[in-house]
């Protein structure tokens, strides 16, 4: 068995949008699940675009988003207007064929559509519903909308990052989404395992902000134990004497290094020479970290980042050059592992896709298909999964329940 066949026979109805939910479902699609993404012509995945204009529609802008295309590979796509009675009925018919439904709307959306776990369960008694709202499905914040950036702020992480005098410092423009997607993937696998062992479905309530709390656990625990927030120390951490990112030769070229033991320090002082040796042994040098940073900055400033990385790695010191996008696409290590896979995608041409970071055996999981275009599989799914006839499909198109181009909202 290969990783791409691990979930063969599993069907997932993907109602999610943006990054977190689609990323969780993409992992399942990569492992062989049949993931059917459900959008509508008026309420399409907002990662196709934040805003729609008629000009954008006419230029096929919905199919040119790199973000959308990256997290929706290996999926099929159907458009259903869930605000139309027939669209809602067809969704429930799809649910009858599935193992799990995934959504990451804010808490008020499903009720407005007269949909819920109880309604899904009437259609399919053993169905799993994974809901991924920013703040969970209960509590006073359950109906609040949020994106990965606001989720990160709500987790408290920005008050733990950075240095003491910094404003709250984010790690990423949307860290909550990426972590939420990985947490969602784990939740799906656990729920599917439970379903296969017991024959039971369940409602899984995943709060994306709570998924970030483990990354802030040191701050939460210290405050709970002492009543004080931990000191913000920038890149420095724990017992490390050196832990930072240093500028190298060229524009925006950097190397990250860590020296966290006597052996590291001894090797580093031998390599750099007298400028570091004068700081004494590891224990003594820890009292002069700012001066050491200055020496290292001077030492690396006129050297290539990759040269410094290789130099320090050769003497056993953890070091890595900060790679640009071009560096990553051309990295020989990733090339040897077959990490990048290229897929032809309508409207944008040949595009690189990162392989999943896990594999069964030596070869990467094969990426079977690029992200679908809007409504690409309408006929295929309606006919082969739901048993509709040609005239039924034509009527749904006339009603606007399905389609393959975005429409400006009619209300």
Tab-separated table of C-alpha atoms in Angstrom:
chain	number	residue	atom	x	y	z
A	1	UNK	CA	0.000	0.000	0.000
A	2	UNK	CA	1.218	3.489	-0.846
A	3	UNK	CA	0.401	6.649	1.053
A	4	UNK	CA	-1.750	7.798	-1.870
A	5	UNK	CA	-4.081	4.823	-1.306
A	6	UNK	CA	-4.306	4.945	2.480
A	7	UNK	CA	-7.750	6.583	2.427
A	8	UNK	CA	-9.175	4.982	-0.704
A	9	UNK	CA	-12.906	4.515	-0.252
A	10	UNK	CA	-13.237	7.531	2.066
A	11	UNK	CA	-15.351	10.424	0.809
A	12	UNK	CA	-15.168	13.915	2.285
A	13	UNK	CA	-17.569	16.761	1.537
A	14	UNK	CA	-15.431	19.881	1.797
A	15	UNK	CA	-17.531	22.973	2.513
A	16	UNK	CA	-14.537	24.889	3.833
A	17	UNK	CA	-12.931	27.986	2.381
A	18	UNK	CA	-9.656	29.859	2.656
A	19	UNK	CA	-6.651	28.070	4.102
A	20	UNK	CA	-7.343	26.080	7.279
A	21	UNK	CA	-10.220	23.813	6.203
A	22	UNK	CA	-9.021	23.291	2.611
A	23	UNK	CA	-5.515	22.448	3.892
A	24	UNK	CA	-6.917	19.817	6.270
A	25	UNK	CA	-8.900	18.278	3.419
A	26	UNK	CA	-5.952	18.465	1.031
A	27	UNK	CA	-3.978	16.153	3.282
A	28	UNK	CA	-6.834	13.651	3.041
A	29	UNK	CA	-6.980	14.021	-0.748
A	30	UNK	CA	-3.213	13.474	-0.936
A	31	UNK	CA	-3.723	10.177	0.897
A	32	UNK	CA	-6.353	9.005	-1.567
A	33	UNK	CA	-9.677	10.213	-0.150
A	34	UNK	CA	-12.315	11.397	-2.601
A	35	UNK	CA	-12.653	15.034	-1.534
A	36	UNK	CA	-15.601	16.811	-3.126
A	37	UNK	CA	-15.266	20.562	-2.706
A	38	UNK	CA	-18.612	22.380	-2.656
A	39	UNK	CA	-18.771	26.042	-3.693
A	40	UNK	CA	-21.402	28.154	-5.379
A	41	UNK	CA	-21.197	30.594	-8.249
A	42	UNK	CA	-22.009	33.524	-5.964
A	43	UNK	CA	-20.371	32.285	-2.769
A	44	UNK	CA	-17.211	30.676	-4.052
A	45	UNK	CA	-14.118	30.026	-1.958
A	46	UNK	CA	-12.808	33.455	-0.998
A	47	UNK	CA	-9.238	32.264	-1.609
A	48	UNK	CA	-10.066	32.526	-5.288
A	49	UNK	CA	-10.323	36.257	-4.582
A	50	UNK	CA	-11.201	38.625	-1.756
A	51	UNK	CA	-13.458	40.582	-4.060
A	52	UNK	CA	-15.200	39.910	-7.355
A	53	UNK	CA	-15.781	42.337	-10.189
A	54	UNK	CA	-17.296	41.657	-13.583
A	55	UNK	CA	-13.921	42.368	-15.174
A	56	UNK	CA	-12.283	39.798	-12.858
A	57	UNK	CA	-14.948	37.242	-13.791
A	58	UNK	CA	-14.481	37.831	-17.514
A	59	UNK	CA	-10.690	37.415	-17.225
A	60	UNK	CA	-11.091	34.055	-15.406
A	61	UNK	CA	-9.564	35.516	-12.268
A	62	UNK	CA	-11.221	32.789	-10.181
A	63	UNK	CA	-8.813	30.259	-11.642
A	64	UNK	CA	-5.558	32.177	-11.195
A	65	UNK	CA	-5.103	32.261	-7.424
A	66	UNK	CA	-1.899	30.502	-6.407
A	67	UNK	CA	-3.159	30.215	-2.835
A	68	UNK	CA	-6.378	28.468	-3.885
A	69	UNK	CA	-4.616	26.202	-6.361
A	70	UNK	CA	-2.047	25.099	-3.786
A	71	UNK	CA	-4.476	23.874	-1.108
A	72	UNK	CA	-7.118	22.330	-3.363
A	73	UNK	CA	-5.150	19.895	-5.494
A	74	UNK	CA	-6.347	16.281	-5.796
A	75	UNK	CA	-9.973	17.361	-5.183
A	76	UNK	CA	-13.154	17.401	-7.264
A	77	UNK	CA	-15.323	20.517	-7.383
A	78	UNK	CA	-19.067	20.989	-7.621
A	79	UNK	CA	-21.087	24.185	-7.409
A	80	UNK	CA	-24.335	24.093	-5.425
A	81	UNK	CA	-26.348	27.100	-4.348
A	82	UNK	CA	-27.093	26.045	-0.774
A	83	UNK	CA	-29.573	28.905	-0.384
A	84	UNK	CA	-31.742	27.281	-3.064
A	85	UNK	CA	-33.911	24.360	-1.843
A	86	UNK	CA	-32.648	22.052	-4.594
A	87	UNK	CA	-29.043	22.945	-3.883
A	88	UNK	CA	-29.514	22.134	-0.201
A	89	UNK	CA	-31.242	18.848	-1.079
A	90	UNK	CA	-28.421	17.840	-3.410
A	91	UNK	CA	-25.878	18.579	-0.688
A	92	UNK	CA	-27.724	16.258	1.689
A	93	UNK	CA	-27.802	13.628	-1.043
A	94	UNK	CA	-24.019	13.937	-1.308
A	95	UNK	CA	-23.719	13.622	2.470
A	96	UNK	CA	-25.516	10.279	2.250
A	97	UNK	CA	-22.571	8.951	0.223
A	98	UNK	CA	-19.828	10.407	2.465
A	99	UNK	CA	-17.873	9.646	5.614
A	100	UNK	CA	-17.313	13.186	6.776
A	101	UNK	CA	-18.322	16.812	6.193
A	102	UNK	CA	-15.794	19.592	6.893
A	103	UNK	CA	-16.668	23.283	7.316
A	104	UNK	CA	-14.901	26.331	8.709
A	105	UNK	CA	-17.655	28.949	8.531
A	106	UNK	CA	-18.360	31.247	11.427
A	107	UNK	CA	-20.900	29.793	13.811
A	108	UNK	CA	-23.965	31.501	12.324
A	109	UNK	CA	-23.660	30.218	8.735
A	110	UNK	CA	-24.895	26.608	8.950
A	111	UNK	CA	-28.003	27.580	10.979
A	112	UNK	CA	-28.889	30.186	8.328
A	113	UNK	CA	-28.786	27.379	5.749
A	114	UNK	CA	-30.901	25.135	8.005
A	115	UNK	CA	-27.987	22.717	8.257
A	116	UNK	CA	-26.430	21.143	11.333
A	117	UNK	CA	-24.898	17.930	12.611
A	118	UNK	CA	-28.370	16.637	13.495
A	119	UNK	CA	-29.619	17.292	9.967
A	120	UNK	CA	-26.538	15.679	8.423
A	121	UNK	CA	-26.995	12.709	10.748
A	122	UNK	CA	-30.572	12.228	9.548
A	123	UNK	CA	-29.181	11.942	6.040
A	124	UNK	CA	-26.323	9.627	7.099
A	125	UNK	CA	-26.487	8.168	10.646
A	126	UNK	CA	-22.727	7.561	10.905
A	127	UNK	CA	-21.622	10.899	9.422
A	128	UNK	CA	-18.799	12.915	10.973
A	129	UNK	CA	-19.038	16.706	10.991
A	130	UNK	CA	-15.807	18.595	11.592
A	131	UNK	CA	-16.527	22.255	12.296
A	132	UNK	CA	-13.518	24.585	12.407
A	133	UNK	CA	-14.704	28.042	13.513
A	134	UNK	CA	-12.064	30.405	14.841
A	135	UNK	CA	-13.308	30.272	18.444
A	136	UNK	CA	-15.250	27.018	18.581
A	137	UNK	CA	-18.961	26.312	18.254
A	138	UNK	CA	-19.988	27.408	21.754
A	139	UNK	CA	-19.292	30.355	23.999
A	140	UNK	CA	-19.739	34.123	23.605
A	141	UNK	CA	-17.259	34.351	20.698
A	142	UNK	CA	-18.680	31.430	18.701
A	143	UNK	CA	-20.248	33.636	16.005
A	144	UNK	CA	-17.257	35.942	15.568
A	145	UNK	CA	-15.483	35.851	12.236
A	146	UNK	CA	-11.715	35.710	12.164
A	147	UNK	CA	-8.793	34.919	9.890
A	148	UNK	CA	-5.436	33.355	10.679
A	149	UNK	CA	-3.979	36.701	11.741
A	150	UNK	CA	-6.747	37.528	14.211
A	151	UNK	CA	-6.677	33.964	15.513
A	152	UNK	CA	-2.959	34.368	16.255
A	153	UNK	CA	-3.566	37.633	18.099
A	154	UNK	CA	-6.336	36.016	20.152
A	155	UNK	CA	-4.018	33.185	21.191
A	156	UNK	CA	-1.679	35.591	22.992
A	157	UNK	CA	1.360	34.511	20.972
A	158	UNK	CA	2.277	38.050	19.808
A	159	UNK	CA	2.840	39.037	23.469
A	160	UNK	CA	5.379	36.214	23.818
A	161	UNK	CA	7.285	36.847	20.571
A	162	UNK	CA	9.837	39.536	19.923
A	163	UNK	CA	11.952	41.534	22.334
A	164	UNK	CA	10.904	43.341	25.469
A	165	UNK	CA	10.314	46.762	23.925
A	166	UNK	CA	8.608	45.485	20.776
A	167	UNK	CA	4.943	45.888	20.006
A	168	UNK	CA	3.021	42.580	19.917
A	169	UNK	CA	4.924	40.593	17.290
A	170	UNK	CA	3.269	38.104	14.962
A	171	UNK	CA	5.078	35.027	13.702
A	172	UNK	CA	3.224	34.939	10.398
A	173	UNK	CA	0.562	36.811	8.486
A	174	UNK	CA	-1.888	33.926	9.092
A	175	UNK	CA	-0.313	31.395	11.453
A	176	UNK	CA	-3.702	30.397	12.859
A	177	UNK	CA	-4.776	29.070	9.459
A	178	UNK	CA	-1.742	26.870	8.896
A	179	UNK	CA	-1.842	25.402	12.404
A	180	UNK	CA	-5.634	25.059	12.180
A	181	UNK	CA	-5.293	23.088	8.949
A	182	UNK	CA	-2.791	20.653	10.450
A	183	UNK	CA	-4.886	20.285	13.603
A	184	UNK	CA	-7.925	19.675	11.414
A	185	UNK	CA	-6.112	16.953	9.455
A	186	UNK	CA	-5.261	15.152	12.700
A	187	UNK	CA	-8.867	15.513	13.910
A	188	UNK	CA	-10.200	14.019	10.660
A	189	UNK	CA	-7.936	10.980	10.940
A	190	UNK	CA	-8.882	10.348	14.570
A	191	UNK	CA	-12.597	10.690	13.767
A	192	UNK	CA	-12.307	8.353	10.763
A	193	UNK	CA	-10.465	5.820	12.924
A	194	UNK	CA	-13.289	5.959	15.487
A	195	UNK	CA	-15.885	5.618	12.724
A	196	UNK	CA	-14.177	2.570	11.219
A	197	UNK	CA	-13.872	0.836	14.618
A	198	UNK	CA	-17.331	1.620	16.009
A	199	UNK	CA	-19.543	2.461	13.037
A	200	UNK	CA	-20.399	5.735	14.761
A	201	UNK	CA	-20.249	9.276	13.519
A	202	UNK	CA	-19.620	12.296	15.711
A	203	UNK	CA	-19.520	16.060	15.843
A	204	UNK	CA	-15.958	17.368	16.134
A	205	UNK	CA	-15.786	20.961	17.390
A	206	UNK	CA	-12.344	22.355	16.555
A	207	UNK	CA	-11.478	25.820	17.850
A	208	UNK	CA	-8.617	27.172	15.759
A	209	UNK	CA	-7.461	29.584	18.462
A	210	UNK	CA	-7.236	26.758	20.997
A	211	UNK	CA	-5.041	24.897	18.509
A	212	UNK	CA	-2.454	27.664	18.940
A	213	UNK	CA	-2.372	27.531	22.738
A	214	UNK	CA	0.285	24.756	22.856
A	215	UNK	CA	2.658	27.195	21.145
A	216	UNK	CA	1.966	29.692	23.933
A	217	UNK	CA	2.023	27.121	26.737
A	218	UNK	CA	5.256	28.380	28.281
A	219	UNK	CA	3.730	31.838	28.775
A	220	UNK	CA	0.411	30.510	30.055
A	221	UNK	CA	2.091	28.141	32.533
A	222	UNK	CA	4.569	30.730	33.817
A	223	UNK	CA	1.817	33.254	34.453
A	224	UNK	CA	-0.359	30.606	36.142
A	225	UNK	CA	2.532	29.590	38.405
A	226	UNK	CA	4.080	32.981	39.223
A	227	UNK	CA	1.618	35.674	38.232
A	228	UNK	CA	4.236	37.148	35.893
A	229	UNK	CA	4.457	37.093	32.128
A	230	UNK	CA	7.705	35.588	30.781
A	231	UNK	CA	10.435	37.903	29.599
A	232	UNK	CA	10.413	38.459	25.849
A	233	UNK	CA	13.918	37.580	24.649
A	234	UNK	CA	13.704	37.731	20.863
A	235	UNK	CA	15.579	34.858	19.254
A	236	UNK	CA	17.299	33.828	22.462
A	237	UNK	CA	15.887	30.905	24.339
A	238	UNK	CA	16.698	28.803	27.362
A	239	UNK	CA	20.299	27.798	27.890
A	240	UNK	CA	21.542	28.737	24.419
A	241	UNK	CA	24.549	31.034	24.396
A	242	UNK	CA	24.080	31.942	20.738
A	243	UNK	CA	20.702	31.706	19.036
A	244	UNK	CA	20.021	34.196	16.313
A	245	UNK	CA	19.842	35.201	12.668
A	246	UNK	CA	22.809	37.099	11.234
A	247	UNK	CA	23.119	39.191	8.091
A	248	UNK	CA	25.480	37.906	5.417
A	249	UNK	CA	26.860	39.209	2.121
A	250	UNK	CA	24.244	40.403	-0.357
A	251	UNK	CA	20.740	41.786	-0.114
A	252	UNK	CA	18.479	40.100	2.428
A	253	UNK	CA	20.827	37.146	2.967
A	254	UNK	CA	20.823	35.597	6.433
A	255	UNK	CA	22.060	32.616	8.397
A	256	UNK	CA	20.508	31.189	11.561
A	257	UNK	CA	22.788	29.492	14.096
A	258	UNK	CA	22.541	28.046	17.587
A	259	UNK	CA	25.235	27.374	20.156
A	260	UNK	CA	23.733	25.565	23.135
A	261	UNK	CA	26.529	23.477	24.629
A	262	UNK	CA	30.169	23.682	25.710
A	263	UNK	CA	31.116	21.577	22.660
A	264	UNK	CA	29.334	24.002	20.341
A	265	UNK	CA	31.049	26.972	21.959
A	266	UNK	CA	34.475	25.356	21.810
A	267	UNK	CA	34.037	24.529	18.103
A	268	UNK	CA	32.762	28.044	17.363
A	269	UNK	CA	35.631	29.793	19.151
A	270	UNK	CA	38.160	27.577	17.334
A	271	UNK	CA	36.561	28.508	14.002
A	272	UNK	CA	36.132	32.252	14.582
A	273	UNK	CA	39.381	32.666	16.494
A	274	UNK	CA	40.680	35.195	19.000
A	275	UNK	CA	37.661	37.514	18.751
A	276	UNK	CA	35.526	34.873	20.502
A	277	UNK	CA	38.178	33.117	22.560
A	278	UNK	CA	38.585	36.167	24.795
A	279	UNK	CA	35.052	35.621	26.169
A	280	UNK	CA	36.206	32.565	28.090
A	281	UNK	CA	34.363	29.293	28.618
A	282	UNK	CA	30.644	28.685	28.062
A	283	UNK	CA	29.530	29.658	31.561
A	284	UNK	CA	31.574	32.882	31.562
A	285	UNK	CA	30.581	33.877	28.030
A	286	UNK	CA	26.866	33.719	28.880
A	287	UNK	CA	27.217	37.041	30.660
A	288	UNK	CA	28.332	38.798	27.466
A	289	UNK	CA	25.845	37.617	24.841
A	290	UNK	CA	25.334	41.053	23.273
A	291	UNK	CA	29.054	41.446	22.649
A	292	UNK	CA	29.231	37.933	21.180
A	293	UNK	CA	26.372	38.765	18.810
A	294	UNK	CA	28.314	41.798	17.631
A	295	UNK	CA	31.443	39.723	16.936
A	296	UNK	CA	29.457	37.128	14.997
A	297	UNK	CA	27.696	39.825	12.983
A	298	UNK	CA	31.054	41.294	11.983
A	299	UNK	CA	32.436	37.846	11.168
A	300	UNK	CA	29.566	36.819	8.840
A	301	UNK	CA	28.779	40.146	7.162
A	302	UNK	CA	31.133	39.673	4.203
A	303	UNK	CA	30.501	35.952	3.665
A	304	UNK	CA	27.856	34.128	1.636
A	305	UNK	CA	25.049	32.730	3.806
A	306	UNK	CA	25.361	29.218	2.378
A	307	UNK	CA	29.133	29.340	2.857
A	308	UNK	CA	28.650	30.181	6.552
A	309	UNK	CA	26.055	27.429	6.879
A	310	UNK	CA	28.383	24.783	5.410
A	311	UNK	CA	31.327	26.100	7.440
A	312	UNK	CA	29.461	25.801	10.752
A	313	UNK	CA	27.681	22.549	9.951
A	314	UNK	CA	31.059	20.953	9.176
A	315	UNK	CA	32.146	21.560	12.787
A	316	UNK	CA	28.906	20.304	14.320
A	317	UNK	CA	27.089	23.593	14.935
A	318	UNK	CA	23.401	23.813	13.947
A	319	UNK	CA	23.199	26.378	11.147
A	320	UNK	CA	20.918	27.094	8.204
A	321	UNK	CA	20.856	29.737	5.507
A	322	UNK	CA	17.501	31.505	5.197
A	323	UNK	CA	16.410	30.428	1.718
A	324	UNK	CA	14.510	32.583	-0.742
A	325	UNK	CA	11.689	31.189	-2.865
A	326	UNK	CA	14.084	30.757	-5.786
A	327	UNK	CA	16.539	28.930	-3.512
A	328	UNK	CA	13.829	26.520	-2.365
A	329	UNK	CA	12.664	25.750	-5.900
A	330	UNK	CA	16.251	24.952	-6.914
A	331	UNK	CA	17.486	23.358	-3.688
A	332	UNK	CA	19.507	20.207	-4.502
A	333	UNK	CA	18.376	18.392	-1.346
A	334	UNK	CA	14.692	18.886	-2.192
A	335	UNK	CA	15.381	17.956	-5.817
A	336	UNK	CA	16.994	14.673	-4.800
A	337	UNK	CA	13.973	13.816	-2.644
A	338	UNK	CA	11.572	14.612	-5.490
A	339	UNK	CA	9.851	17.208	-3.322
A	340	UNK	CA	8.552	19.436	-6.115
A	341	UNK	CA	5.944	17.978	-8.435
A	342	UNK	CA	4.622	19.896	-11.434
A	343	UNK	CA	1.022	19.863	-12.612
A	344	UNK	CA	-0.530	21.568	-15.615
A	345	UNK	CA	-3.424	23.775	-14.474
A	346	UNK	CA	-6.007	25.431	-16.693
A	347	UNK	CA	-5.489	29.207	-17.100
A	348	UNK	CA	-2.106	29.275	-15.296
A	349	UNK	CA	-0.018	26.551	-16.956
A	350	UNK	CA	2.605	24.356	-15.315
A	351	UNK	CA	2.766	24.919	-11.568
A	352	UNK	CA	5.044	23.491	-8.815
A	353	UNK	CA	3.406	21.626	-5.944
A	354	UNK	CA	5.177	20.708	-2.689
A	355	UNK	CA	4.935	17.019	-1.871
A	356	UNK	CA	3.377	16.091	1.473
A	357	UNK	CA	6.107	16.018	4.139
A	358	UNK	CA	5.292	12.379	4.968
A	359	UNK	CA	5.666	9.340	2.752
A	360	UNK	CA	5.366	5.556	2.827
A	361	UNK	CA	8.614	4.151	1.497
A	362	UNK	CA	11.229	6.161	-0.363
A	363	UNK	CA	9.120	7.901	-2.983
A	364	UNK	CA	6.993	11.012	-2.353
A	365	UNK	CA	3.218	10.752	-2.534
A	366	UNK	CA	2.221	11.277	-6.138
A	367	UNK	CA	0.061	14.336	-6.812
A	368	UNK	CA	-2.670	13.124	-9.138
A	369	UNK	CA	-4.350	16.340	-10.257
A	370	UNK	CA	-4.157	20.110	-10.024
A	371	UNK	CA	-6.818	22.114	-8.200
A	372	UNK	CA	-10.200	21.924	-9.946
A	373	UNK	CA	-11.774	24.824	-11.758
A	374	UNK	CA	-15.066	26.132	-10.428
A	375	UNK	CA	-17.757	23.503	-11.014
A	376	UNK	CA	-15.366	21.376	-13.071
A	377	UNK	CA	-16.941	18.116	-11.899
A	378	UNK	CA	-20.595	19.146	-11.791
A	379	UNK	CA	-21.787	16.659	-14.403
A	380	UNK	CA	-19.464	13.897	-13.247
A	381	UNK	CA	-20.629	14.083	-9.635
A	382	UNK	CA	-24.305	14.737	-10.319
A	383	UNK	CA	-24.521	11.854	-12.781
A	384	UNK	CA	-22.181	9.212	-11.370
A	385	UNK	CA	-22.559	9.880	-7.643
A	386	UNK	CA	-26.158	11.101	-7.446
A	387	UNK	CA	-27.610	9.407	-10.518
A	388	UNK	CA	-29.066	12.493	-12.225
A	389	UNK	CA	-29.879	12.537	-15.930
A	390	UNK	CA	-28.759	15.050	-18.559
A	391	UNK	CA	-32.046	16.918	-18.433
A	392	UNK	CA	-31.758	17.254	-14.643
A	393	UNK	CA	-28.311	18.796	-14.966
A	394	UNK	CA	-29.519	21.202	-17.671
A	395	UNK	CA	-32.446	22.290	-15.502
A	396	UNK	CA	-30.148	22.949	-12.522
A	397	UNK	CA	-27.938	25.096	-14.746
A	398	UNK	CA	-30.954	27.074	-15.933
A	399	UNK	CA	-32.063	27.626	-12.332
A	400	UNK	CA	-28.576	28.817	-11.383
A	401	UNK	CA	-28.182	26.077	-8.775
A	402	UNK	CA	-24.990	24.960	-10.516
A	403	UNK	CA	-22.564	26.644	-12.911
A	404	UNK	CA	-18.898	26.990	-13.779
A	405	UNK	CA	-18.343	30.750	-13.678
A	406	UNK	CA	-18.617	33.144	-10.747
A	407	UNK	CA	-21.624	35.467	-10.662
A	408	UNK	CA	-21.980	38.818	-8.998
A	409	UNK	CA	-24.347	38.458	-6.012
A	410	UNK	CA	-27.972	39.009	-6.941
A	411	UNK	CA	-28.926	40.187	-3.452
